[in-house]
């Protein structure tokens, strides 16, 4: 691969102060060879050179949680209480075929590139996201979902999950990992969760799970009541109160010990976040979709205070409407004031750590050459003297002008 050299008014490494009139050199191995002042970074004769001018180069953004296979469903399900919204999404999703999911996931990957996102923690049941990431050169973890609230069907669900994992084996590489995801407490039985946890433990698979997303979920787990419980009983399934929180329930089922990615965590209290931190699990924080779906606000301040690793996620565009991590960061600070660099970390280094991705989320020699460049030409961006403040305070996905994965320009 041809080396790539980017220069710009600012380089923002994230883990150290911004570099004015900076440059980044990505070697032929796809890893960063040098970061520094433009005058100090080598310029090999064979390198492809991009002088981006009035722009900021920063690490490629990391989306801790999305559903790329649902990109084509944007705007189709709106203004419903959360349990009905879930049912409506499932109804629409059931009408899609393999080619629909494939097109939708590819669209999602390309839209992510245009938004500066180079790595994604995706959950889905079709396998289309893993294939799209592999085909188009994205980075990330594709968590293959499994459903099944009927304990009697747990063994069959695990067999189908194993078949799905086998089919996705060809997608795995240094860029793309495949994991597993027992979907959520209202769609899986305790027996199935334990079986998936055992499978993940045997095969060293990464795990993600939607947990504590809504009050209705908490009612189901803690008291065996509410709309999710009613829906399960209408299917003839027994619902017993677990008399514990959703986080405590998945801990009983052996999930927390696997360092999972826990998605949403809106109704978690200090005890729950303490357990998450002790097990070195992480959280995908999706403030925009949490608000859009009326589920409330996850306590980011408590997560940070208790030492939980947190990365920002957009969730699916069905819920949030767009793949814009800059907007997610600004929504996050409404409930937890953060400095600009802390905001940047939530969508770069910290999100990479939440997904257990090594060598991603910072600009430093030896890390992967995943980068994005944001134009500073807009008046709102040009007015800020601090480039980190400009990017976190004013940038949108529409200001992205270049995206690179492992030294390859993808947008």
mmCIF file of C-alpha atoms in Angstrom:
data_model
loop_
_atom_site.group_PDB
_atom_site.id
_atom_site.type_symbol
_atom_site.label_atom_id
_atom_site.label_comp_id
_atom_site.label_asym_id
_atom_site.label_seq_id
_atom_site.Cartn_x
_atom_site.Cartn_y
_atom_site.Cartn_z
ATOM 1 C CA UNK A 1 0.000 0.000 0.000
ATOM 2 C CA UNK A 2 1.213 3.505 -0.783
ATOM 3 C CA UNK A 3 2.118 5.590 2.300
ATOM 4 C CA UNK A 4 -0.276 8.465 3.035
ATOM 5 C CA UNK A 5 0.728 11.899 4.351
ATOM 6 C CA UNK A 6 -1.903 14.355 5.607
ATOM 7 C CA UNK A 7 -1.181 17.943 6.610
ATOM 8 C CA UNK A 8 -3.604 20.517 7.985
ATOM 9 C CA UNK A 9 -3.909 23.636 10.071
ATOM 10 C CA UNK A 10 -4.447 21.434 13.131
ATOM 11 C CA UNK A 11 -3.751 17.832 14.113
ATOM 12 C CA UNK A 12 -5.659 16.666 17.198
ATOM 13 C CA UNK A 13 -4.040 13.516 18.633
ATOM 14 C CA UNK A 14 -6.623 13.394 21.521
ATOM 15 C CA UNK A 15 -4.184 12.092 24.137
ATOM 16 C CA UNK A 16 -1.955 15.172 23.918
ATOM 17 C CA UNK A 17 -2.456 18.835 22.980
ATOM 18 C CA UNK A 18 -3.342 19.813 19.412
ATOM 19 C CA UNK A 19 -0.502 20.479 16.980
ATOM 20 C CA UNK A 20 -0.753 23.640 14.905
ATOM 21 C CA UNK A 21 0.377 23.277 11.291
ATOM 22 C CA UNK A 22 0.594 19.534 11.851
ATOM 23 C CA UNK A 23 0.923 16.402 9.767
ATOM 24 C CA UNK A 24 0.398 12.641 10.005
ATOM 25 C CA UNK A 25 2.254 9.993 8.020
ATOM 26 C CA UNK A 26 0.680 6.550 7.616
ATOM 27 C CA UNK A 27 3.097 3.869 6.446
ATOM 28 C CA UNK A 28 2.603 1.139 3.868
ATOM 29 C CA UNK A 29 1.525 -1.218 6.683
ATOM 30 C CA UNK A 30 -1.522 0.930 7.437
ATOM 31 C CA UNK A 31 -0.137 2.149 10.754
ATOM 32 C CA UNK A 32 0.871 5.657 11.765
ATOM 33 C CA UNK A 33 4.584 6.238 11.273
ATOM 34 C CA UNK A 34 4.817 9.838 12.499
ATOM 35 C CA UNK A 35 2.688 12.607 14.019
ATOM 36 C CA UNK A 36 3.910 16.142 14.653
ATOM 37 C CA UNK A 37 4.529 19.543 13.148
ATOM 38 C CA UNK A 38 4.355 19.597 9.373
ATOM 39 C CA UNK A 39 8.006 20.622 9.184
ATOM 40 C CA UNK A 40 9.056 17.610 11.273
ATOM 41 C CA UNK A 41 7.014 14.792 9.733
ATOM 42 C CA UNK A 42 8.819 12.927 6.908
ATOM 43 C CA UNK A 43 7.451 13.092 3.391
ATOM 44 C CA UNK A 44 8.546 9.990 1.465
ATOM 45 C CA UNK A 45 8.709 10.557 -2.262
ATOM 46 C CA UNK A 46 6.301 7.700 -2.927
ATOM 47 C CA UNK A 47 3.688 8.920 -0.410
ATOM 48 C CA UNK A 48 0.242 10.111 -1.458
ATOM 49 C CA UNK A 49 -0.032 13.660 -0.090
ATOM 50 C CA UNK A 50 -3.127 15.539 1.023
ATOM 51 C CA UNK A 51 -2.810 19.157 2.163
ATOM 52 C CA UNK A 52 -6.173 19.764 3.821
ATOM 53 C CA UNK A 53 -5.612 23.425 4.606
ATOM 54 C CA UNK A 54 -8.038 24.940 7.106
ATOM 55 C CA UNK A 55 -9.029 21.659 8.707
ATOM 56 C CA UNK A 56 -8.435 19.524 11.787
ATOM 57 C CA UNK A 57 -7.164 15.950 11.478
ATOM 58 C CA UNK A 58 -8.222 13.706 14.348
ATOM 59 C CA UNK A 59 -8.540 9.980 14.999
ATOM 60 C CA UNK A 60 -11.266 8.209 13.107
ATOM 61 C CA UNK A 61 -14.454 8.354 15.153
ATOM 62 C CA UNK A 62 -15.612 5.186 16.914
ATOM 63 C CA UNK A 63 -19.350 4.487 17.115
ATOM 64 C CA UNK A 64 -19.823 2.241 20.142
ATOM 65 C CA UNK A 65 -23.309 1.120 19.110
ATOM 66 C CA UNK A 66 -25.316 1.026 15.914
ATOM 67 C CA UNK A 67 -27.588 -1.234 13.842
ATOM 68 C CA UNK A 68 -26.262 -0.830 10.318
ATOM 69 C CA UNK A 69 -28.663 -3.379 8.860
ATOM 70 C CA UNK A 70 -31.549 -1.043 9.777
ATOM 71 C CA UNK A 71 -30.268 2.062 7.967
ATOM 72 C CA UNK A 72 -32.995 1.821 5.321
ATOM 73 C CA UNK A 73 -35.691 1.978 8.004
ATOM 74 C CA UNK A 74 -34.901 5.600 8.884
ATOM 75 C CA UNK A 75 -38.112 7.523 9.591
ATOM 76 C CA UNK A 76 -40.465 4.548 9.211
ATOM 77 C CA UNK A 77 -41.360 4.060 12.898
ATOM 78 C CA UNK A 78 -42.131 7.170 14.909
ATOM 79 C CA UNK A 79 -44.016 8.564 17.907
ATOM 80 C CA UNK A 80 -44.749 5.323 19.707
ATOM 81 C CA UNK A 81 -44.180 4.310 23.340
ATOM 82 C CA UNK A 82 -41.017 2.239 23.570
ATOM 83 C CA UNK A 83 -42.591 -1.272 23.792
ATOM 84 C CA UNK A 84 -44.834 -0.545 20.786
ATOM 85 C CA UNK A 85 -41.902 1.020 18.944
ATOM 86 C CA UNK A 86 -39.868 -2.183 19.444
ATOM 87 C CA UNK A 87 -42.759 -4.297 18.133
ATOM 88 C CA UNK A 88 -43.218 -2.032 15.112
ATOM 89 C CA UNK A 89 -39.523 -2.160 14.221
ATOM 90 C CA UNK A 90 -39.578 -5.954 14.446
ATOM 91 C CA UNK A 91 -42.670 -6.028 12.183
ATOM 92 C CA UNK A 92 -40.971 -3.891 9.515
ATOM 93 C CA UNK A 93 -37.706 -5.783 9.862
ATOM 94 C CA UNK A 94 -39.485 -9.110 9.321
ATOM 95 C CA UNK A 95 -40.599 -7.880 5.895
ATOM 96 C CA UNK A 96 -37.004 -7.437 4.685
ATOM 97 C CA UNK A 97 -35.007 -10.027 2.777
ATOM 98 C CA UNK A 98 -31.300 -10.808 2.596
ATOM 99 C CA UNK A 99 -30.611 -8.348 -0.220
ATOM 100 C CA UNK A 100 -32.507 -5.596 1.609
ATOM 101 C CA UNK A 101 -30.347 -6.049 4.701
ATOM 102 C CA UNK A 102 -27.199 -6.165 2.573
ATOM 103 C CA UNK A 103 -28.042 -2.890 0.809
ATOM 104 C CA UNK A 104 -29.084 -1.273 4.073
ATOM 105 C CA UNK A 105 -25.874 -2.257 5.876
ATOM 106 C CA UNK A 106 -23.669 -1.092 3.004
ATOM 107 C CA UNK A 107 -25.511 2.209 2.999
ATOM 108 C CA UNK A 108 -24.882 2.440 6.751
ATOM 109 C CA UNK A 109 -21.152 1.823 6.367
ATOM 110 C CA UNK A 110 -20.832 4.430 3.625
ATOM 111 C CA UNK A 111 -22.851 6.942 5.622
ATOM 112 C CA UNK A 112 -20.587 6.244 8.594
ATOM 113 C CA UNK A 113 -17.513 7.007 6.488
ATOM 114 C CA UNK A 114 -19.099 10.288 5.407
ATOM 115 C CA UNK A 115 -19.650 11.108 9.093
ATOM 116 C CA UNK A 116 -15.997 10.437 9.979
ATOM 117 C CA UNK A 117 -16.736 7.086 11.627
ATOM 118 C CA UNK A 118 -14.074 4.459 10.959
ATOM 119 C CA UNK A 119 -15.044 1.819 13.543
ATOM 120 C CA UNK A 120 -18.443 0.603 14.735
ATOM 121 C CA UNK A 121 -19.797 -1.711 17.396
ATOM 122 C CA UNK A 122 -22.765 -3.106 15.503
ATOM 123 C CA UNK A 123 -25.524 -5.418 16.644
ATOM 124 C CA UNK A 124 -27.762 -7.209 14.182
ATOM 125 C CA UNK A 125 -29.263 -10.568 13.348
ATOM 126 C CA UNK A 126 -28.899 -10.734 9.556
ATOM 127 C CA UNK A 127 -25.096 -10.847 9.352
ATOM 128 C CA UNK A 128 -25.218 -8.048 6.778
ATOM 129 C CA UNK A 129 -23.221 -5.571 8.864
ATOM 130 C CA UNK A 130 -20.221 -7.886 9.254
ATOM 131 C CA UNK A 131 -20.227 -8.535 5.513
ATOM 132 C CA UNK A 132 -20.566 -4.843 4.664
ATOM 133 C CA UNK A 133 -17.742 -3.832 7.010
ATOM 134 C CA UNK A 134 -15.500 -6.516 5.543
ATOM 135 C CA UNK A 135 -16.345 -5.641 1.921
ATOM 136 C CA UNK A 136 -16.032 -1.864 2.264
ATOM 137 C CA UNK A 137 -12.989 -1.719 4.527
ATOM 138 C CA UNK A 138 -14.534 -0.533 7.785
ATOM 139 C CA UNK A 139 -13.302 -1.495 11.229
ATOM 140 C CA UNK A 140 -15.389 -2.770 14.111
ATOM 141 C CA UNK A 141 -17.100 -5.545 15.994
ATOM 142 C CA UNK A 142 -20.235 -7.148 14.566
ATOM 143 C CA UNK A 143 -22.219 -8.616 17.455
ATOM 144 C CA UNK A 144 -24.505 -11.320 16.056
ATOM 145 C CA UNK A 145 -27.843 -11.102 17.837
ATOM 146 C CA UNK A 146 -29.840 -13.988 19.216
ATOM 147 C CA UNK A 147 -33.467 -13.861 20.373
ATOM 148 C CA UNK A 148 -35.648 -16.290 22.305
ATOM 149 C CA UNK A 149 -37.729 -15.604 25.417
ATOM 150 C CA UNK A 150 -39.011 -19.199 25.554
ATOM 151 C CA UNK A 151 -36.608 -21.290 27.686
ATOM 152 C CA UNK A 152 -37.727 -24.434 25.861
ATOM 153 C CA UNK A 153 -36.280 -23.057 22.629
ATOM 154 C CA UNK A 154 -32.912 -21.976 24.052
ATOM 155 C CA UNK A 155 -30.941 -24.924 22.684
ATOM 156 C CA UNK A 156 -32.320 -24.385 19.190
ATOM 157 C CA UNK A 157 -31.535 -20.661 19.384
ATOM 158 C CA UNK A 158 -27.922 -21.412 20.326
ATOM 159 C CA UNK A 159 -27.576 -23.870 17.437
ATOM 160 C CA UNK A 160 -28.843 -21.207 15.046
ATOM 161 C CA UNK A 161 -26.445 -18.690 16.573
ATOM 162 C CA UNK A 162 -23.526 -21.043 16.040
ATOM 163 C CA UNK A 163 -24.582 -21.501 12.425
ATOM 164 C CA UNK A 164 -24.680 -17.752 11.973
ATOM 165 C CA UNK A 165 -21.232 -17.361 13.482
ATOM 166 C CA UNK A 166 -19.839 -20.042 11.174
ATOM 167 C CA UNK A 167 -21.267 -18.230 8.145
ATOM 168 C CA UNK A 168 -19.593 -14.989 9.251
ATOM 169 C CA UNK A 169 -16.163 -16.522 9.797
ATOM 170 C CA UNK A 170 -14.963 -15.315 6.399
ATOM 171 C CA UNK A 171 -15.615 -11.706 7.464
ATOM 172 C CA UNK A 172 -13.164 -11.771 10.369
ATOM 173 C CA UNK A 173 -9.821 -10.033 9.966
ATOM 174 C CA UNK A 174 -7.500 -7.594 11.685
ATOM 175 C CA UNK A 175 -10.226 -4.997 11.072
ATOM 176 C CA UNK A 176 -13.443 -6.906 11.745
ATOM 177 C CA UNK A 177 -14.269 -9.095 14.738
ATOM 178 C CA UNK A 178 -17.489 -11.077 15.191
ATOM 179 C CA UNK A 179 -19.110 -11.301 18.615
ATOM 180 C CA UNK A 180 -22.434 -12.349 20.099
ATOM 181 C CA UNK A 181 -25.376 -10.441 21.544
ATOM 182 C CA UNK A 182 -28.250 -11.894 23.551
ATOM 183 C CA UNK A 183 -30.524 -9.046 22.548
ATOM 184 C CA UNK A 184 -32.236 -7.721 25.697
ATOM 185 C CA UNK A 185 -33.915 -8.940 28.904
ATOM 186 C CA UNK A 186 -37.355 -8.736 27.278
ATOM 187 C CA UNK A 187 -36.383 -10.905 24.280
ATOM 188 C CA UNK A 188 -34.207 -13.660 25.825
ATOM 189 C CA UNK A 189 -34.712 -16.180 28.618
ATOM 190 C CA UNK A 190 -32.264 -16.645 31.463
ATOM 191 C CA UNK A 191 -31.485 -20.101 30.079
ATOM 192 C CA UNK A 192 -30.583 -18.660 26.699
ATOM 193 C CA UNK A 193 -28.443 -15.902 28.222
ATOM 194 C CA UNK A 194 -26.475 -18.460 30.254
ATOM 195 C CA UNK A 195 -25.985 -20.635 27.177
ATOM 196 C CA UNK A 196 -24.754 -17.693 25.082
ATOM 197 C CA UNK A 197 -22.414 -16.653 27.904
ATOM 198 C CA UNK A 198 -21.020 -20.182 28.028
ATOM 199 C CA UNK A 199 -20.519 -20.180 24.253
ATOM 200 C CA UNK A 200 -18.739 -16.826 24.406
ATOM 201 C CA UNK A 201 -16.508 -18.049 27.204
ATOM 202 C CA UNK A 202 -15.532 -21.217 25.309
ATOM 203 C CA UNK A 203 -14.777 -19.374 22.094
ATOM 204 C CA UNK A 204 -13.397 -16.112 23.548
ATOM 205 C CA UNK A 205 -16.092 -14.083 21.801
ATOM 206 C CA UNK A 206 -16.889 -10.475 22.612
ATOM 207 C CA UNK A 207 -20.365 -9.897 24.018
ATOM 208 C CA UNK A 208 -22.837 -7.006 23.794
ATOM 209 C CA UNK A 209 -26.326 -6.690 25.258
ATOM 210 C CA UNK A 210 -29.050 -4.049 25.470
ATOM 211 C CA UNK A 211 -29.618 -3.591 29.210
ATOM 212 C CA UNK A 212 -31.619 -1.270 31.461
ATOM 213 C CA UNK A 213 -32.854 0.719 28.479
ATOM 214 C CA UNK A 214 -36.290 1.622 29.769
ATOM 215 C CA UNK A 215 -38.604 1.726 32.766
ATOM 216 C CA UNK A 216 -40.730 -0.969 31.101
ATOM 217 C CA UNK A 217 -37.740 -3.319 31.003
ATOM 218 C CA UNK A 218 -37.052 -2.733 34.679
ATOM 219 C CA UNK A 219 -40.707 -3.473 35.508
ATOM 220 C CA UNK A 220 -40.427 -6.785 33.660
ATOM 221 C CA UNK A 221 -37.251 -7.919 35.387
ATOM 222 C CA UNK A 222 -37.862 -6.607 38.874
ATOM 223 C CA UNK A 223 -41.601 -7.207 39.270
ATOM 224 C CA UNK A 224 -42.770 -9.304 36.341
ATOM 225 C CA UNK A 225 -45.110 -6.497 35.340
ATOM 226 C CA UNK A 226 -45.660 -3.962 32.571
ATOM 227 C CA UNK A 227 -46.156 -4.116 28.796
ATOM 228 C CA UNK A 228 -43.209 -6.420 28.090
ATOM 229 C CA UNK A 229 -44.469 -8.892 30.696
ATOM 230 C CA UNK A 230 -47.993 -8.685 29.274
ATOM 231 C CA UNK A 231 -46.699 -9.368 25.752
ATOM 232 C CA UNK A 232 -44.791 -12.442 26.906
ATOM 233 C CA UNK A 233 -47.806 -13.799 28.773
ATOM 234 C CA UNK A 234 -49.949 -13.348 25.650
ATOM 235 C CA UNK A 235 -47.499 -15.735 23.978
ATOM 236 C CA UNK A 236 -48.137 -18.276 26.710
ATOM 237 C CA UNK A 237 -44.787 -17.760 28.430
ATOM 238 C CA UNK A 238 -44.443 -17.702 32.200
ATOM 239 C CA UNK A 239 -43.085 -14.457 33.645
ATOM 240 C CA UNK A 240 -41.661 -14.500 37.141
ATOM 241 C CA UNK A 241 -40.385 -11.416 38.978
ATOM 242 C CA UNK A 242 -36.616 -11.604 39.399
ATOM 243 C CA UNK A 243 -36.651 -9.058 42.241
ATOM 244 C CA UNK A 244 -33.410 -7.509 41.066
ATOM 245 C CA UNK A 245 -32.243 -4.928 38.545
ATOM 246 C CA UNK A 246 -31.524 -5.837 34.913
ATOM 247 C CA UNK A 247 -27.777 -5.442 35.597
ATOM 248 C CA UNK A 248 -27.983 -7.783 38.598
ATOM 249 C CA UNK A 249 -29.970 -10.241 36.457
ATOM 250 C CA UNK A 250 -27.323 -10.459 33.736
ATOM 251 C CA UNK A 251 -24.685 -10.757 36.444
ATOM 252 C CA UNK A 252 -26.528 -13.831 37.770
ATOM 253 C CA UNK A 253 -26.560 -15.213 34.231
ATOM 254 C CA UNK A 254 -22.765 -14.963 33.927
ATOM 255 C CA UNK A 255 -22.618 -12.111 31.429
ATOM 256 C CA UNK A 256 -20.788 -9.450 33.429
ATOM 257 C CA UNK A 257 -17.716 -11.611 33.965
ATOM 258 C CA UNK A 258 -17.173 -11.594 30.178
ATOM 259 C CA UNK A 259 -16.443 -7.826 30.098
ATOM 260 C CA UNK A 260 -19.451 -7.150 27.871
ATOM 261 C CA UNK A 261 -20.490 -3.981 26.133
ATOM 262 C CA UNK A 262 -23.733 -2.945 27.845
ATOM 263 C CA UNK A 263 -25.924 -0.775 25.657
ATOM 264 C CA UNK A 264 -27.972 2.160 27.041
ATOM 265 C CA UNK A 265 -27.983 1.577 30.857
ATOM 266 C CA UNK A 266 -30.548 4.356 31.332
ATOM 267 C CA UNK A 267 -32.103 2.996 34.553
ATOM 268 C CA UNK A 268 -28.871 1.877 36.237
ATOM 269 C CA UNK A 269 -28.055 3.254 39.704
ATOM 270 C CA UNK A 270 -24.728 3.579 41.522
ATOM 271 C CA UNK A 271 -24.833 -0.062 42.677
ATOM 272 C CA UNK A 272 -25.296 -1.230 39.102
ATOM 273 C CA UNK A 273 -22.544 0.993 37.746
ATOM 274 C CA UNK A 274 -20.301 -0.200 40.575
ATOM 275 C CA UNK A 275 -20.853 -3.810 39.489
ATOM 276 C CA UNK A 276 -20.191 -2.882 35.863
ATOM 277 C CA UNK A 277 -16.939 -1.186 36.852
ATOM 278 C CA UNK A 278 -15.793 -4.083 39.066
ATOM 279 C CA UNK A 279 -16.235 -6.515 36.173
ATOM 280 C CA UNK A 280 -14.472 -4.118 33.765
ATOM 281 C CA UNK A 281 -17.518 -4.148 31.524
ATOM 282 C CA UNK A 282 -18.224 -1.054 29.445
ATOM 283 C CA UNK A 283 -21.205 1.018 28.367
ATOM 284 C CA UNK A 284 -22.366 2.290 24.990
ATOM 285 C CA UNK A 285 -24.007 5.616 25.809
ATOM 286 C CA UNK A 286 -26.621 6.672 23.218
ATOM 287 C CA UNK A 287 -28.047 9.965 24.511
ATOM 288 C CA UNK A 288 -29.866 10.987 21.333
ATOM 289 C CA UNK A 289 -31.905 7.804 20.877
ATOM 290 C CA UNK A 290 -32.539 7.533 24.636
ATOM 291 C CA UNK A 291 -34.180 10.946 24.459
ATOM 292 C CA UNK A 292 -35.928 10.367 21.126
ATOM 293 C CA UNK A 293 -37.543 7.173 22.405
ATOM 294 C CA UNK A 294 -38.594 8.791 25.668
ATOM 295 C CA UNK A 295 -36.508 6.462 27.815
ATOM 296 C CA UNK A 296 -34.665 9.136 29.768
ATOM 297 C CA UNK A 297 -31.023 9.963 30.307
ATOM 298 C CA UNK A 298 -28.275 7.583 31.394
ATOM 299 C CA UNK A 299 -26.201 8.942 34.287
ATOM 300 C CA UNK A 300 -22.898 9.624 32.526
ATOM 301 C CA UNK A 301 -21.568 11.508 35.560
ATOM 302 C CA UNK A 302 -22.066 8.441 37.764
ATOM 303 C CA UNK A 303 -20.415 6.189 35.193
ATOM 304 C CA UNK A 304 -17.356 8.422 35.068
ATOM 305 C CA UNK A 305 -17.225 8.821 38.843
ATOM 306 C CA UNK A 306 -17.359 5.055 39.384
ATOM 307 C CA UNK A 307 -14.759 4.238 36.724
ATOM 308 C CA UNK A 308 -16.926 2.730 33.986
ATOM 309 C CA UNK A 309 -15.464 2.800 30.470
ATOM 310 C CA UNK A 310 -17.976 4.649 28.289
ATOM 311 C CA UNK A 311 -18.145 5.200 24.541
ATOM 312 C CA UNK A 312 -20.708 7.160 22.572
ATOM 313 C CA UNK A 313 -23.055 5.378 20.192
ATOM 314 C CA UNK A 314 -25.624 6.623 17.708
ATOM 315 C CA UNK A 315 -27.925 3.602 18.011
ATOM 316 C CA UNK A 316 -29.841 2.829 14.824
ATOM 317 C CA UNK A 317 -31.018 5.642 12.592
ATOM 318 C CA UNK A 318 -34.533 4.267 13.161
ATOM 319 C CA UNK A 319 -34.279 5.687 16.670
ATOM 320 C CA UNK A 320 -31.805 8.561 16.447
ATOM 321 C CA UNK A 321 -32.225 9.556 12.835
ATOM 322 C CA UNK A 322 -28.578 10.148 11.993
ATOM 323 C CA UNK A 323 -25.018 8.931 12.416
ATOM 324 C CA UNK A 324 -23.525 12.047 14.013
ATOM 325 C CA UNK A 325 -21.220 11.462 16.968
ATOM 326 C CA UNK A 326 -20.535 15.187 17.296
ATOM 327 C CA UNK A 327 -24.247 15.700 18.033
ATOM 328 C CA UNK A 328 -24.195 12.778 20.471
ATOM 329 C CA UNK A 329 -21.289 14.365 22.356
ATOM 330 C CA UNK A 330 -23.130 17.647 22.688
ATOM 331 C CA UNK A 331 -26.241 15.821 23.915
ATOM 332 C CA UNK A 332 -24.098 13.931 26.446
ATOM 333 C CA UNK A 333 -22.705 17.062 28.067
ATOM 334 C CA UNK A 334 -26.207 18.372 28.812
ATOM 335 C CA UNK A 335 -26.245 15.922 31.703
ATOM 336 C CA UNK A 336 -22.534 15.793 32.496
ATOM 337 C CA UNK A 337 -20.281 18.808 31.838
ATOM 338 C CA UNK A 338 -17.071 17.752 30.107
ATOM 339 C CA UNK A 339 -13.999 19.488 28.723
ATOM 340 C CA UNK A 340 -13.593 19.355 24.926
ATOM 341 C CA UNK A 341 -10.876 16.687 25.086
ATOM 342 C CA UNK A 342 -13.062 14.511 27.320
ATOM 343 C CA UNK A 343 -15.851 14.850 24.759
ATOM 344 C CA UNK A 344 -13.457 13.816 21.998
ATOM 345 C CA UNK A 345 -12.366 10.770 23.982
ATOM 346 C CA UNK A 346 -15.963 9.578 24.272
ATOM 347 C CA UNK A 347 -16.100 9.187 20.488
ATOM 348 C CA UNK A 348 -12.513 8.053 19.915
ATOM 349 C CA UNK A 349 -10.194 6.510 22.528
ATOM 350 C CA UNK A 350 -12.836 5.665 25.132
ATOM 351 C CA UNK A 351 -15.236 4.200 22.588
ATOM 352 C CA UNK A 352 -12.391 2.069 21.196
ATOM 353 C CA UNK A 353 -11.623 0.843 24.725
ATOM 354 C CA UNK A 354 -15.302 0.024 25.256
ATOM 355 C CA UNK A 355 -15.200 -2.189 22.150
ATOM 356 C CA UNK A 356 -11.832 -3.711 23.154
ATOM 357 C CA UNK A 357 -10.252 -2.368 19.956
ATOM 358 C CA UNK A 358 -6.471 -2.003 20.205
ATOM 359 C CA UNK A 359 -4.474 0.684 18.420
ATOM 360 C CA UNK A 360 -7.558 2.750 17.589
ATOM 361 C CA UNK A 361 -8.888 6.109 18.741
ATOM 362 C CA UNK A 362 -5.662 8.106 19.077
ATOM 363 C CA UNK A 363 -3.019 9.485 16.739
ATOM 364 C CA UNK A 364 0.342 8.041 17.779
ATOM 365 C CA UNK A 365 3.139 6.121 16.044
ATOM 366 C CA UNK A 366 2.298 2.432 15.839
ATOM 367 C CA UNK A 367 -1.472 2.841 16.049
ATOM 368 C CA UNK A 368 -3.729 2.157 13.097
ATOM 369 C CA UNK A 369 -3.955 4.860 10.466
ATOM 370 C CA UNK A 370 -7.659 5.507 11.043
ATOM 371 C CA UNK A 371 -8.281 9.242 10.683
ATOM 372 C CA UNK A 372 -10.918 11.794 9.896
ATOM 373 C CA UNK A 373 -10.565 15.426 8.877
ATOM 374 C CA UNK A 374 -13.054 18.152 9.723
ATOM 375 C CA UNK A 375 -13.204 21.436 7.810
ATOM 376 C CA UNK A 376 -12.839 24.517 9.986
ATOM 377 C CA UNK A 377 -14.145 26.849 7.292
ATOM 378 C CA UNK A 378 -17.665 27.290 8.682
ATOM 379 C CA UNK A 379 -18.018 30.543 10.668
ATOM 380 C CA UNK A 380 -19.005 28.725 13.851
ATOM 381 C CA UNK A 381 -15.840 26.606 13.667
ATOM 382 C CA UNK A 382 -13.520 29.379 12.531
ATOM 383 C CA UNK A 383 -14.535 31.576 15.468
ATOM 384 C CA UNK A 384 -13.090 29.212 18.089
ATOM 385 C CA UNK A 385 -9.402 29.647 18.907
ATOM 386 C CA UNK A 386 -9.143 26.151 20.453
ATOM 387 C CA UNK A 387 -9.525 23.451 17.759
ATOM 388 C CA UNK A 388 -10.771 20.857 20.255
ATOM 389 C CA UNK A 389 -13.437 23.299 21.408
ATOM 390 C CA UNK A 390 -14.323 24.128 17.808
ATOM 391 C CA UNK A 391 -14.765 20.492 16.797
ATOM 392 C CA UNK A 392 -16.727 19.380 19.856
ATOM 393 C CA UNK A 393 -18.775 22.542 20.154
ATOM 394 C CA UNK A 394 -19.727 23.223 16.551
ATOM 395 C CA UNK A 395 -18.772 20.468 14.092
ATOM 396 C CA UNK A 396 -21.337 18.185 12.511
ATOM 397 C CA UNK A 397 -21.018 15.120 10.332
ATOM 398 C CA UNK A 398 -21.473 17.470 7.385
ATOM 399 C CA UNK A 399 -18.131 19.137 8.135
ATOM 400 C CA UNK A 400 -16.191 15.910 7.556
ATOM 401 C CA UNK A 401 -14.027 16.196 4.430
ATOM 402 C CA UNK A 402 -11.866 13.057 4.584
ATOM 403 C CA UNK A 403 -12.008 9.633 6.247
ATOM 404 C CA UNK A 404 -9.194 7.069 6.261
ATOM 405 C CA UNK A 405 -9.078 3.464 7.521
ATOM 406 C CA UNK A 406 -5.666 1.818 7.912
ATOM 407 C CA UNK A 407 -4.158 4.343 5.516
ATOM 408 C CA UNK A 408 -6.805 3.876 2.836
ATOM 409 C CA UNK A 409 -9.002 6.809 1.905
ATOM 410 C CA UNK A 410 -12.612 5.610 2.163
ATOM 411 C CA UNK A 411 -14.340 9.005 1.923
#
